Structures are given as structure tokens and as C-alpha cells.
XYZ file of C-alpha atoms in Angstrom:
729
model
C 121.365 125.256 87.786
C 123.562 125.114 90.914
C 122.788 128.607 92.178
C 121.416 128.656 95.731
C 117.681 129.048 96.104
C 117.979 132.315 97.994
C 119.664 133.900 94.980
C 116.332 134.180 93.224
C 114.611 136.110 96.014
C 116.907 138.952 97.207
C 115.909 141.280 100.011
C 112.943 143.531 99.238
C 114.958 146.761 99.122
C 117.388 145.466 96.491
C 115.086 144.617 93.593
C 111.452 143.799 94.313
C 110.864 146.606 96.820
C 113.044 149.208 95.105
C 111.099 152.530 95.133
C 111.669 153.240 91.434
C 110.364 149.819 90.456
C 107.320 150.031 92.741
C 106.463 153.424 91.249
C 106.802 151.924 87.775
C 104.469 149.056 88.731
C 101.870 151.476 90.147
C 102.065 153.583 86.974
C 101.706 150.509 84.786
C 98.727 149.254 86.815
C 96.860 152.479 86.215
C 96.925 152.094 82.443
C 97.518 148.370 81.764
C 93.803 147.569 81.465
C 93.866 149.271 78.057
C 96.041 146.396 76.700
C 94.316 143.252 75.429
C 96.056 141.024 77.971
C 93.437 138.240 78.109
C 93.418 137.824 74.340
C 97.223 137.747 74.202
C 97.408 135.181 77.037
C 94.929 132.949 75.231
C 96.766 133.231 71.919
C 100.156 132.377 73.435
C 98.767 129.419 75.418
C 97.062 127.995 72.335
C 100.171 128.469 70.216
C 102.316 126.629 72.781
C 99.766 123.936 73.540
C 99.857 124.884 77.231
C 96.857 124.819 79.571
C 97.714 128.024 81.468
C 99.036 131.492 80.691
C 99.357 134.540 82.965
C 100.242 138.183 82.336
C 100.768 140.019 85.617
C 102.437 142.992 87.277
C 104.616 142.014 90.253
C 104.357 144.266 93.333
C 105.687 143.455 96.800
C 104.092 140.232 98.088
C 101.286 140.497 95.532
C 100.668 140.201 91.811
C 98.157 142.154 89.728
C 96.741 139.741 87.118
C 96.094 141.670 83.890
C 95.231 138.714 81.689
C 95.074 134.957 81.983
C 94.063 131.762 80.267
C 93.138 128.444 81.841
C 92.238 127.477 85.401
C 88.853 129.136 84.963
C 90.267 132.661 84.734
C 90.148 133.375 80.992
C 88.508 136.703 80.442
C 88.051 137.387 84.161
C 89.788 140.745 84.050
C 92.309 142.323 86.479
C 92.645 140.757 89.931
C 95.165 140.557 92.739
C 96.743 137.398 94.130
C 99.161 136.934 97.002
C 102.735 136.325 95.937
C 105.678 135.584 98.145
C 108.678 133.738 96.799
C 106.721 132.988 93.612
C 108.289 132.034 90.300
C 107.159 135.359 88.824
C 109.016 137.181 91.628
C 112.094 135.144 90.657
C 111.812 136.351 87.041
C 111.566 139.991 88.190
C 114.459 139.570 90.629
C 116.684 137.953 87.999
C 115.618 140.311 85.203
C 115.926 137.445 82.690
C 113.655 134.614 81.543
C 113.331 131.527 83.727
C 112.637 128.217 81.977
C 111.829 125.086 84.005
C 110.922 121.668 82.561
C 109.937 120.066 85.901
C 109.835 122.334 88.931
C 109.003 119.428 91.254
C 112.503 118.076 90.672
C 114.246 121.480 90.783
C 115.447 122.353 94.299
C 115.285 126.066 93.497
C 111.519 126.067 92.949
C 110.140 122.818 94.395
C 108.988 124.547 97.607
C 107.161 127.463 95.979
C 103.404 127.706 96.531
C 102.651 127.246 92.839
C 104.421 123.893 92.874
C 103.420 122.614 96.310
C 99.814 123.839 96.483
C 98.738 124.178 92.865
C 100.620 121.317 91.213
C 102.651 123.392 88.765
C 105.396 121.418 86.998
C 106.601 123.111 83.801
C 107.059 126.903 83.751
C 108.362 129.640 81.439
C 108.425 133.295 82.495
C 109.634 136.269 80.418
C 109.991 139.750 81.966
C 107.739 142.664 80.922
C 109.343 146.123 81.010
C 108.002 149.660 80.911
C 109.166 152.637 78.855
C 112.092 153.189 81.283
C 113.226 149.539 81.012
C 112.040 148.734 84.529
C 110.911 145.107 84.990
C 107.319 145.533 86.125
C 105.764 142.167 85.374
C 105.946 138.738 83.797
C 104.345 136.843 80.935
C 104.274 133.243 82.171
C 103.172 129.910 80.679
C 102.582 126.882 82.896
C 101.672 123.207 82.725
C 100.781 120.666 85.408
C 102.830 118.033 83.569
C 106.613 118.104 83.040
C 107.590 119.033 79.495
C 110.531 120.072 77.352
C 109.954 123.552 75.972
C 110.857 123.754 72.284
C 112.815 126.615 70.742
C 109.749 127.565 68.712
C 107.569 127.786 71.838
C 110.136 129.925 73.637
C 110.320 132.245 70.616
C 106.530 132.647 70.664
C 106.524 133.494 74.395
C 109.428 135.929 73.976
C 107.700 137.659 71.036
C 104.482 137.963 73.031
C 106.313 139.437 76.042
C 108.035 141.971 73.805
C 104.727 142.806 72.135
C 103.107 143.480 75.511
C 106.179 145.434 76.630
C 105.946 147.624 73.534
C 102.237 148.180 74.056
C 102.686 149.031 77.721
C 105.560 151.396 76.979
C 103.442 153.139 74.349
C 100.539 153.579 76.764
C 102.853 154.973 79.434
C 104.408 157.361 76.934
C 100.984 158.610 75.876
C 99.956 158.977 79.514
C 102.941 161.229 80.143
C 102.040 163.430 77.215
C 98.334 163.606 78.048
C 98.874 166.659 80.238
C 99.824 168.585 77.091
C 97.484 167.212 74.416
C 98.635 167.804 70.852
C 96.345 169.171 68.140
C 93.555 166.859 66.884
C 95.397 166.173 63.638
C 98.455 165.047 65.567
C 96.260 162.788 67.745
C 94.752 161.174 64.665
C 98.190 160.667 63.166
C 99.417 159.208 66.432
C 96.459 156.827 66.639
C 97.034 155.743 63.060
C 100.720 155.184 63.738
C 99.887 153.294 66.924
C 97.386 151.105 65.095
C 99.930 150.390 62.373
C 102.477 149.519 65.029
C 100.132 147.105 66.803
C 99.117 145.522 63.506
C 102.763 145.133 62.516
C 103.612 143.416 65.806
C 100.527 141.194 65.591
C 101.321 140.249 62.005
C 104.919 139.494 62.942
C 103.796 137.312 65.846
C 101.264 135.380 63.752
C 103.730 134.968 60.891
C 106.466 133.622 63.178
C 104.186 130.937 64.586
C 104.460 127.394 63.262
C 100.965 126.908 64.647
C 98.091 127.775 62.344
C 95.781 130.515 63.652
C 92.426 131.717 62.325
C 89.930 134.096 63.884
C 86.607 135.560 62.884
C 84.457 138.417 64.127
C 80.982 138.099 65.607
C 79.502 137.883 62.095
C 81.749 135.002 60.996
C 84.007 137.120 58.792
C 87.595 135.856 58.799
C 89.892 138.508 60.238
C 92.991 136.366 60.942
C 94.331 133.580 58.720
C 98.087 133.230 59.256
C 100.754 131.833 56.945
C 101.190 128.586 58.893
C 97.506 127.773 58.442
C 97.668 128.615 54.744
C 100.546 126.175 54.341
C 98.636 123.446 56.166
C 95.541 123.936 54.014
C 97.512 124.300 50.796
C 95.801 127.574 49.891
C 97.201 130.627 48.163
C 97.523 134.034 49.796
C 93.947 134.884 48.885
C 91.838 137.241 50.878
C 89.323 135.154 52.830
C 87.607 138.135 54.372
C 84.658 137.730 52.012
C 84.415 133.930 52.427
C 81.120 133.198 54.194
C 81.082 130.520 56.927
C 78.919 128.246 54.756
C 81.692 128.275 52.141
C 84.541 127.325 54.494
C 84.432 123.480 54.096
C 84.468 123.525 50.278
C 86.896 126.429 49.969
C 89.392 124.867 52.373
C 88.847 121.188 51.379
C 88.250 119.991 54.916
C 87.081 116.479 55.812
C 86.594 114.252 58.821
C 89.288 111.533 59.246
C 86.924 109.011 57.606
C 86.749 111.370 54.585
C 83.233 112.615 55.236
C 83.139 116.291 54.237
C 82.666 118.818 57.008
C 79.375 120.635 57.071
C 79.448 124.346 57.808
C 78.005 123.783 61.291
C 80.667 121.158 62.086
C 83.562 123.500 61.349
C 85.621 124.043 64.535
C 85.683 127.843 64.070
C 81.902 127.896 63.588
C 81.435 125.789 66.732
C 83.721 128.132 68.698
C 81.713 131.099 67.433
C 78.592 129.439 68.889
C 80.318 129.410 72.289
C 81.843 125.913 72.332
C 85.334 125.102 73.529
C 86.727 122.811 70.839
C 89.547 120.456 71.788
C 91.711 118.067 69.746
C 89.536 117.806 66.641
C 91.256 115.883 63.830
C 90.693 117.485 60.426
C 91.789 115.880 57.148
C 92.890 118.386 54.487
C 92.573 117.131 50.897
C 93.682 120.168 48.906
C 93.970 119.503 45.146
C 97.577 119.065 44.055
C 98.821 118.612 47.625
C 99.452 115.548 49.761
C 96.788 114.831 52.389
C 97.418 116.417 55.766
C 95.974 115.779 59.196
C 95.702 118.746 61.564
C 94.561 118.906 65.168
C 92.344 121.897 65.926
C 91.539 123.674 69.202
C 89.274 126.665 69.470
C 87.127 128.832 71.701
C 85.023 131.974 71.603
C 86.499 135.458 72.114
C 84.669 137.544 74.703
C 85.149 141.129 75.782
C 85.447 142.391 79.342
C 81.673 142.475 79.698
C 81.368 138.833 78.668
C 79.869 139.504 75.240
C 80.979 137.130 72.479
C 82.819 139.192 69.852
C 84.338 136.415 67.732
C 86.178 133.107 67.821
C 89.707 131.811 67.379
C 91.143 128.416 66.466
C 94.681 127.061 66.406
C 95.792 124.189 64.191
C 98.788 121.877 64.568
C 100.010 119.714 61.707
C 99.978 116.159 63.090
C 100.374 114.377 59.752
C 103.671 112.747 60.705
C 102.415 111.747 64.145
C 99.249 110.172 62.756
C 101.204 108.513 59.965
C 103.619 107.016 62.493
C 100.666 105.714 64.524
C 99.007 104.311 61.411
C 102.207 102.687 60.186
C 102.678 101.071 63.567
C 99.122 99.791 63.251
C 100.044 98.586 59.737
C 102.935 96.572 61.101
C 100.624 94.966 63.666
C 97.932 94.367 61.031
C 100.540 92.795 58.749
C 101.767 90.474 61.483
C 98.163 89.544 62.320
C 97.192 88.971 58.685
C 100.243 86.814 58.022
C 99.678 84.824 61.219
C 95.959 84.217 60.696
C 95.991 82.650 57.238
C 98.063 80.407 55.040
C 96.476 81.939 51.935
C 99.231 84.109 50.466
C 96.928 86.219 48.289
C 94.458 86.912 51.115
C 97.158 87.762 53.658
C 99.078 90.095 51.357
C 95.937 91.795 50.012
C 94.930 92.592 53.608
C 98.415 93.989 54.203
C 98.347 96.146 51.064
C 94.916 97.516 52.009
C 96.108 98.449 55.514
C 99.170 100.278 54.180
C 97.363 102.022 51.321
C 94.528 103.188 53.563
C 96.826 104.570 56.266
C 99.069 106.385 53.774
C 96.168 107.580 51.603
C 97.957 105.922 48.670
C 95.328 104.590 46.255
C 97.201 101.684 44.674
C 99.544 98.947 45.960
C 101.006 95.791 44.419
C 103.023 92.726 45.436
C 105.191 90.984 42.849
C 107.086 87.736 43.459
C 110.002 86.307 41.523
C 109.439 83.197 39.424
C 112.824 81.473 39.326
C 111.863 79.343 36.325
C 110.739 82.200 34.067
C 113.196 84.747 35.468
C 110.446 87.363 35.809
C 108.247 88.958 38.461
C 104.618 87.860 38.503
C 101.761 89.711 40.254
C 100.501 88.013 43.411
C 98.246 90.611 45.062
C 96.994 94.133 44.483
C 94.840 96.696 46.226
C 92.987 99.653 44.726
C 91.269 102.390 46.658
C 87.492 101.810 46.509
C 86.010 103.686 43.573
C 89.301 104.031 41.700
C 90.000 102.388 38.346
C 92.776 99.738 38.572
C 95.979 99.970 36.561
C 95.288 97.827 33.464
C 98.776 96.272 33.056
C 98.763 94.285 36.313
C 98.604 90.815 34.679
C 101.848 91.221 32.709
C 105.148 89.776 34.075
C 108.007 92.193 34.759
C 111.635 91.425 33.947
C 114.616 92.678 35.946
C 115.523 96.296 35.247
C 112.171 97.095 33.617
C 110.387 100.102 35.112
C 110.240 100.883 38.818
C 109.302 97.376 39.978
C 111.883 95.638 37.783
C 114.625 98.074 38.794
C 113.961 97.519 42.502
C 114.136 93.757 41.897
C 117.407 94.073 40.002
C 119.121 96.445 42.459
C 117.629 95.090 45.681
C 117.217 98.639 47.046
C 114.120 100.790 47.677
C 113.407 103.463 45.065
C 111.170 106.532 45.509
C 109.968 108.373 42.408
C 108.564 111.814 43.242
C 106.430 111.909 40.075
C 106.146 108.989 37.643
C 104.908 111.303 34.900
C 108.520 112.330 34.195
C 112.050 111.009 34.576
C 113.891 107.788 33.705
C 111.430 105.614 35.651
C 108.333 107.300 34.266
C 105.209 105.159 33.998
C 102.760 106.576 31.432
C 100.118 103.941 32.177
C 100.051 104.657 35.929
C 100.306 108.406 35.300
C 97.323 108.117 32.973
C 95.360 106.656 35.899
C 95.990 109.828 37.948
C 98.928 108.460 39.958
C 102.091 110.449 40.673
C 104.556 109.478 43.417
C 105.632 105.825 43.568
C 107.697 103.737 45.965
C 109.183 100.295 45.323
C 110.465 98.237 48.265
C 112.363 94.931 47.903
C 111.042 91.816 49.640
C 114.087 89.849 50.776
C 114.915 86.363 51.920
C 118.426 86.491 53.312
C 120.602 87.946 50.561
C 118.085 87.239 47.787
C 115.385 89.632 46.579
C 112.333 87.422 46.094
C 109.741 90.096 45.391
C 108.810 93.777 45.282
C 106.160 95.871 47.032
C 105.079 98.848 44.911
C 102.914 101.743 46.113
C 101.449 104.703 44.225
C 100.220 108.092 45.471
C 97.716 110.402 43.845
C 100.083 113.319 44.525
C 103.710 114.135 43.827
C 105.670 113.540 47.044
C 109.295 113.835 48.056
C 111.051 110.836 49.692
C 110.566 110.185 53.426
C 113.294 108.091 55.028
C 111.136 107.167 58.038
C 108.359 105.886 55.791
C 110.799 103.851 53.693
C 112.239 102.314 56.876
C 108.801 101.224 58.099
C 107.864 99.739 54.725
C 111.181 97.875 54.608
C 110.212 96.358 57.954
C 106.820 95.311 56.584
C 108.508 93.880 53.477
C 110.804 91.885 55.788
C 107.744 90.442 57.543
C 106.326 89.383 54.191
C 109.692 87.870 53.214
C 109.811 85.857 56.442
C 106.225 84.741 55.882
C 107.053 83.570 52.352
C 110.111 81.674 53.560
C 108.106 80.112 56.373
C 105.457 78.961 53.907
C 108.154 77.628 51.605
C 109.799 75.731 54.468
C 106.421 74.364 55.579
C 105.695 73.303 52.007
C 109.064 71.552 51.732
C 108.542 69.874 55.112
C 105.063 68.686 54.109
C 106.367 67.358 50.797
C 109.246 65.632 52.565
C 106.863 64.067 55.081
C 104.590 62.861 52.284
C 107.568 61.446 50.388
C 108.795 59.728 53.526
C 105.371 58.231 54.209
C 105.022 57.094 50.620
C 108.492 55.568 50.699
C 107.844 53.767 53.975
C 104.511 52.497 52.702
C 106.083 51.313 49.458
C 109.055 49.635 51.114
C 106.867 48.220 53.871
C 104.479 46.559 51.475
C 107.316 45.326 49.262
C 109.097 43.810 52.269
C 106.090 42.428 54.086
C 105.095 40.034 51.299
C 108.436 38.192 50.974
C 109.013 38.256 54.734
C 105.620 36.700 55.321
C 106.484 33.947 52.854
C 109.862 33.359 54.497
C 108.244 33.156 57.935
C 105.596 30.712 56.707
C 108.060 28.345 54.993
C 110.435 28.530 57.926
C 107.595 27.525 60.236
C 106.796 24.545 57.985
C 110.418 23.417 58.030
C 110.620 23.751 61.803
C 107.514 21.622 62.241
C 108.753 18.925 59.830
C 109.728 15.580 61.364
C 112.389 14.798 58.769
C 115.352 14.707 61.114
C 117.563 13.075 58.512
C 117.462 16.119 56.295
C 116.758 18.912 58.805
C 118.354 17.745 61.997
C 121.600 19.598 61.343
C 120.034 22.882 60.301
C 117.306 23.283 62.928
C 119.384 25.839 64.908
C 119.782 27.831 61.714
C 116.028 27.671 61.107
C 115.453 29.071 64.593
C 117.713 32.045 63.774
C 116.008 32.628 60.419
C 112.564 32.463 62.026
C 113.499 34.825 64.866
C 115.047 37.460 62.597
C 112.258 37.179 60.040
C 109.654 37.843 62.710
C 111.777 40.769 63.985
C 111.846 42.280 60.486
C 108.087 41.736 60.139
C 107.548 43.531 63.456
C 109.668 46.458 62.276
C 107.735 46.667 59.005
C 104.399 46.484 60.836
C 105.508 49.218 63.236
C 106.678 51.433 60.378
C 103.385 51.040 58.519
C 101.426 51.561 61.726
C 103.373 54.715 62.565
C 102.882 56.085 59.043
C 99.139 55.451 59.292
C 98.965 57.172 62.684
C 100.967 60.169 61.470
C 98.854 60.595 58.350
C 95.556 60.263 60.199
C 94.472 57.281 58.132
C 94.099 55.216 61.294
C 91.071 56.249 63.339
C 90.947 56.005 67.112
C 88.117 54.043 68.693
C 87.346 56.276 71.669
C 85.428 54.561 74.476
C 85.303 54.850 78.282
C 88.533 53.233 79.431
C 90.300 52.462 82.714
C 93.945 53.416 82.293
C 94.849 51.844 85.645
C 93.766 48.427 84.360
C 95.736 48.899 81.127
C 98.914 49.823 83.005
C 98.451 47.012 85.544
C 98.110 44.424 82.762
C 101.193 45.795 80.983
C 103.269 45.615 84.186
C 102.175 42.023 84.759
C 103.073 41.140 81.161
C 106.606 42.547 81.437
C 107.321 41.238 84.944
C 108.891 37.938 83.756
C 111.245 39.650 81.286
C 112.186 42.210 83.925
C 112.950 39.474 86.442
C 115.172 37.640 83.976
C 117.192 40.862 83.498
C 117.488 41.548 87.227
C 115.143 44.540 87.078
C 112.709 45.241 89.922
C 109.499 46.313 88.152
C 107.198 48.052 90.627
C 103.849 49.779 90.167
C 101.998 52.271 92.330
C 98.548 52.595 90.776
C 95.118 53.813 91.924
C 92.212 51.393 91.901
C 90.975 53.033 88.720
C 91.789 55.923 86.361
C 88.813 56.432 84.038
C 89.155 58.401 80.803
C 87.896 58.337 77.222
C 90.477 56.747 74.907
C 91.306 53.964 72.481
C 92.330 51.156 74.886
C 94.318 49.157 72.306
C 96.357 52.182 71.269
C 96.976 53.204 74.888
C 98.173 49.678 75.688
C 100.507 49.942 72.688
C 102.003 53.203 74.044
C 102.299 51.854 77.618
C 104.001 48.675 76.363
C 106.621 50.686 74.509
C 107.362 52.867 77.566
C 107.755 49.900 79.943
C 109.662 47.860 77.346
C 112.150 50.723 76.876
C 112.641 51.147 80.623
C 113.327 47.436 81.153
C 115.446 46.955 78.021
C 117.678 49.971 78.712
C 118.456 48.707 82.218
C 120.841 45.916 81.129
C 122.616 45.831 84.476
C 119.443 45.488 86.502
C 118.020 48.222 88.667
C 114.570 49.626 89.343
C 111.665 50.528 87.080
C 108.862 52.364 88.897
C 105.489 52.881 87.233
C 102.977 55.324 88.749
C 99.691 56.886 87.748
C 98.143 60.101 89.073
C 95.024 62.024 88.016
C 94.546 65.784 88.576
C 92.958 68.885 86.979
C 91.191 67.118 84.117
C 94.190 65.011 83.110
C 96.064 61.887 84.095
C 99.848 61.420 84.221
C 101.633 58.101 83.717
C 105.258 58.069 84.886
C 107.775 55.335 84.046
C 111.121 55.921 85.797
C 114.177 53.661 85.442
C 117.734 53.621 86.752
C 119.197 52.431 83.450
C 121.815 53.853 81.109
C 120.128 57.240 80.706
C 119.947 59.542 77.694
C 122.348 62.417 76.937
C 120.527 65.726 77.455
C 121.111 66.825 73.868
C 119.356 63.666 72.612
C 116.139 63.882 74.664
C 114.129 65.407 71.821
C 115.809 63.346 69.091
C 114.990 59.873 70.452
C 111.216 60.408 70.117
C 111.548 60.655 66.333
C 111.178 57.620 64.115
C 114.242 55.427 63.548
C 116.350 57.469 65.995
C 118.158 55.856 68.923
C 120.387 57.188 71.647
C 124.155 56.852 71.298
C 124.443 54.882 74.563
C 122.064 52.201 73.358
C 124.109 51.627 70.220
C 127.369 51.689 72.168
C 126.016 49.039 74.563
C 124.629 47.017 71.602
C 121.146 46.966 73.095
C 118.596 45.687 70.602
C 115.985 48.122 69.331
C 114.434 49.659 66.224
C 114.123 53.332 67.092
C 110.334 53.156 66.696
C 108.980 52.536 70.203
C 109.124 56.094 71.559
C 108.016 57.506 68.189
C 104.894 55.305 68.256
C 104.172 56.163 71.904
C 104.558 59.903 71.181
C 102.236 59.721 68.165
C 99.566 57.681 69.995
C 99.574 60.144 72.889
C 99.438 63.125 70.515
C 96.418 61.619 68.728
C 94.704 61.510 72.128
C 95.586 65.154 72.773
C 98.386 64.168 75.147
C 102.147 64.649 75.415
C 105.275 62.657 76.221
C 108.233 64.275 77.980
C 111.585 62.713 78.824
C 113.951 63.686 81.620
C 117.432 62.319 82.251
C 120.573 63.351 84.030
C 122.474 61.838 81.120
C 124.562 59.366 83.146
C 121.944 57.174 84.782
C 118.198 56.854 84.703
C 115.391 58.198 82.559
C 111.891 59.359 83.487
C 109.151 59.262 80.845
C 105.944 61.154 81.665
C 102.836 60.687 79.522
C 100.026 63.192 80.101
C 96.538 62.552 78.759
C 93.323 64.598 78.980
C 90.397 62.735 80.539
C 88.499 63.463 77.333
C 90.516 64.060 74.143
C 89.607 66.848 71.702
C 87.108 66.092 68.940
C 89.892 66.180 66.347
C 91.573 63.217 68.040
C 89.440 60.759 66.087
C 90.467 62.107 62.693
C 93.081 64.387 61.149
């Protein structure tokens, strides 16, 4: 690749302009029209999936085009084009093939006219020689997009170049002997030998192709049907010469991708015979006893030099793996979507099974989950191809090690059975339903196997590692979904238990505490100084602590009711500025006693729709926290700002602050910051939890910010109109 550019175009008298070579080119030009160059160019381009092919003789500064395909020149016949420092000249000069994946990035060829003016990117050129082994021309394939040429494509191009070389050499040899014609019998023998030779080369070329090729004559009779196409269609080496066009769809088991059968007129070869150029037609092959295949078909009519349509040709590429990969990727997306859109396990997994079964053309799929109490697998979901009878045993539990599903559960590894009609994991019931191949995939949660996905095919199939890998990924998604649902279920049960416990304890405590508070109040109001004079300070302590406990119980019950949705919000037009102003005024005396400067910067009004009592409750807790957690004095600034359909209340203090790792924790019920406990600041761990819940019920949020050492900023954001669901849960 490091050879200098000039090395590909030597002086004219060394290679290109050598008299012997020019004479050979002139001799070849005189007889080359007898070779079917256009048809060969078309065949090679189709087989390689390339848009352009050219067969030309290379003279000095010009090329004689014998045959071409693409760029509007197919079937146009011989023509001359200017050629100076062309890629074809480089092939002739080098005498060996030149293969370029991207000529625009190759300094040897980037400045050639084909690249600069005509946008050529990928190029392959093989030399064509005459009977004296002179390089007279080139068979070239080109593409306007960069590409990596496969070994199979290069073999096809090489075979085609050799085929044309052999044909050209034969024509030249016969031309030399034409001055002394042999007897008629010898001519006939020679023609027969020549025909056999051409047929042998053509057969060898078609047989070596991995691309399927079929061709018919002007009457629709099949004249070419190569081995690659037979393998794709799953047909025997029968002679299709007598198969009429109307019989093609049924004889070859061809269907549209949605499984509608092809009509005779829809067949790509029939359309090409009518004069259409057929491109990228997906054809589903459902041959009995074979796995479904998807092939991509291209085709076009065959015309002679006068433009008359003499037949049609199609090429077919097996794209089963490509389509399956695309469909499996779609399956993974469909699985993620199905599992995200619903909490109904049966519905989500049935949708997943249907997506996988449909894309794989596997008619039956099952999901089994482990029941830890019974120690068996129980069926959770199934999918059957529409119109197919279900497997009758689906309601029966499966124990570990029993059959395919039980064995996968026991071993925790995927198992592929090529045919369940035979072998140690045979399944007579499924086999009796017309099923053959089967695949079991474990559904895992960490190190545990919690279920099994089982799929069945209507055909015997050998294992595919790529398919197993994709299905393991889908099984992992299902496993994560199951664990997420289990965690959510546990969390919901825990929350319900916590609420029930709080409600129970709250009610059990509230009754005796209320009695204690009432009797304490009576004793405090009694005028019997003789009996009570010495204990009045103790009564004050009992009364204060009793009322504190009652407040805690009331807050706990209130928070539980808010969390559960049992408490409804009374949404009315409300002025938040008035609520905040009243709260600031209420806390001003307590703030002053603690040496805290409580300041407010509020608009004249801040209208919104809310429950005013609940908002006042939340605002009180925010201001109370800011003042209480500033034991050494400082500043508490309260501000209110409305914008973009919402209003933001900010309460900022210069108090003891909150460690960064505790900012999310302190908004939960009964949780307090470590600094507050270290400083022995009174509190219940309920204020921020209540404020957060009240704001959430209004469709709002509470965020806390703190540097950790000093000061905390609480920001409450509320929509001007809460969502409809705010009034009930």
C-alpha cells in the first residue's frame, strides 16, 4: 500500500503502449462483440450486490466498453470512453488484480477521474487476457460507497474474469484458423465442444456462487436454477424446466413476510419477465420439513443487443440471520416496553412470548415460575401461534429434573433439543402436537433460578449460540422485572404494616395520654395549696411532656393519613403570600428569644389553588426547623417567588447545617440529623416528613441544600394549580 502513485502508470512504451499489447487489443476488439459481455457484467454485479460492473478493453488513453451494468449502460453495447490514469489502466499496467475498499482515502487512486468526477469509492479490477496471455482488458466492479470486499465476492469476480478470458481466447483461436476452414463435420464437433466448454464454465460459476440465481426464457421456462437457490428453497435437484410460471409459488413454497402466499403475477421472476426491475423484495420460504428462511430478491429482464426482451434473471440472498437479528432486537425492545407498561405479570409476559414466538416463527412459548413452597414450577403465561392447538399438559406443575423445563430449572443452564421426538429429553406430548426443536432458558435472580422460558419450533433445528444469547438477555429482563415486582410488593406490605402499626399505637397511646392531660389540668387548676403546693412544678412537667407526646401522636396519625390518601385536600383559591406572612409573624417572638433575625421578602400576593390549612402546616414546619436549628442565633430569611406556572418558597438559615449524606434521610419520618441529636436540640423527626408529604399531595416538591457545616436552605416548589389526583390517592 506504500508504493508511489506513479508506479501504477508507467510510461506508454513500457506496458500500455507496447506494440504487441496494442495489436492484441485491436485483435480482441474485432471479435469481442461475439461474447455475451453485458449478460456476464449483470450476473457478476448481481452476485456481488454491487451497483456497477464494467468489462472493457484498455487501449492507449481510451477504453472500449464491451459490456456493462449500472449507471444507465446495461445492454448499451460496445462504446469508447476516454481513459487516462484510470484504475483499469492501473490493472493492465500491474498485470494483477487491484482491490480497493475506499479509493477516496487511498492516495494512489484518490485523484483519478473515476473517483474525483464520478464519485467512485470501492473498486475491484481483474485482468482479462487473450490467447497469448497478453493483458488486453479488465473486468471491474465498482460502488459509490466504501465497502469491504468479501472472499466470496472476489472469487466470483475472478471466476467471471477467467470465464471471459477463456471465451475471448477461444474466439481469437477460431479467428486464426478461419483462413483454413476445417470440414463441416469438424466445425460441428468444434461448435459442440465449444458449447460444452461454455456450459461447463457457466455451471461452475453458478455452482460456486453463494448467491441464488434463477433465469427463465421469454416463455417463462426456467433455464437456470443454481444450487445455492435450491438450498435456500429447500428443494431437491429436480428439473424445473417443465414448471410453468403459474406453478412457481406452490412448488417453491414462497410467501410474503406476513405469510400471505405469493400469486404467480407477484413472483419476482415473473415481474422481471414483464420488464420490471425488482429490488430488495423479501420472500419468506416455508418449505415442508425445513426451517423458515427469509431471502432478499433482486431481478431484471434480459434483453439482447436489439433491445428485445429474451428472458429474465433474479438473484436471491439468504437474509434469515440478518432479519432474525433485527427481529430479536425488536423483541428485546418490545420486552422492555411490555414490562415497563404494566404491573400485570401475565399480560406483560404473554406479550413478550408472542413477540419472540412471532419473530422466530416458533409456534409455542411458555413461562414457568418456581413456587418455593411447593418446590415445583407452575405455569404463568403461554403463547400459541394463532390457529394452532395448544399443548394440553400446560396446567400441570413441573418438578426439578423433569423433562426439558425441569432440567433447565435444576441445572440453571440453557438447553437446546434439536428434535424432541427422540433423545433423553424427548417430549411425546409436544411432538404429538407437531413440534420438534425446543429451547429452555433459565430466568435468574442473582444466583437463583426462579423460572424457565421454554420455546418450541415446528421444525428440527440445530443450536444457535447467538439466538441463545439474545434469549438469555430477554430472560434476564424478565428476572429483573420479577425481582422489581417482588421488591415493590415487599415495600408496599412494609408500608401498610408500618401504617397499621402507627395507627394502632397512636390510638392506643392517644386515649391514656388524653386522660393524663385532662387530670393534670384539673390538678393544676385546683386551689388546694395544702396538698398540691409542693408538687405544682412536677405537674407542670407532666403536663408539658404529656402535651408533647400527644402532639407527636397526632403528627404520626396525620402523616399516616396523608401518606395513605385517607385525608382529602380541600383545594380552594389561596394566597400563599398571606399564609407565609402570618407564619413569619407567629414565629417572630420565638425567634427573637433565641437571638434569630427572622426576615421575610414577600410579594403582595401569590395566588394559587391549594388547601390553605395544609400549606400553613408545611410552612410552619419549615420555619420552625430553621429557627430551632439555629441555637446560637443567626439569620433566617424567608422569600417567595412565582414563575413559569409555579411558586417557590425558600427558607434559608445560618444554623448548624445538615451533613450532605443526610439531606435525603432527614425528610423521612422519625429521622433526624446527627448534629441535632449531638446538640440535644428538641425535635420529633416528623416536621420535614409532614412538609414533604403535604407538598407532594399538592403536586410539589421539597429540596434541601447545605454545605454541611453551617446553614441550610429549604426550597418548596408548588404548581399554581395541582394535578387532579392531588385531592385523592
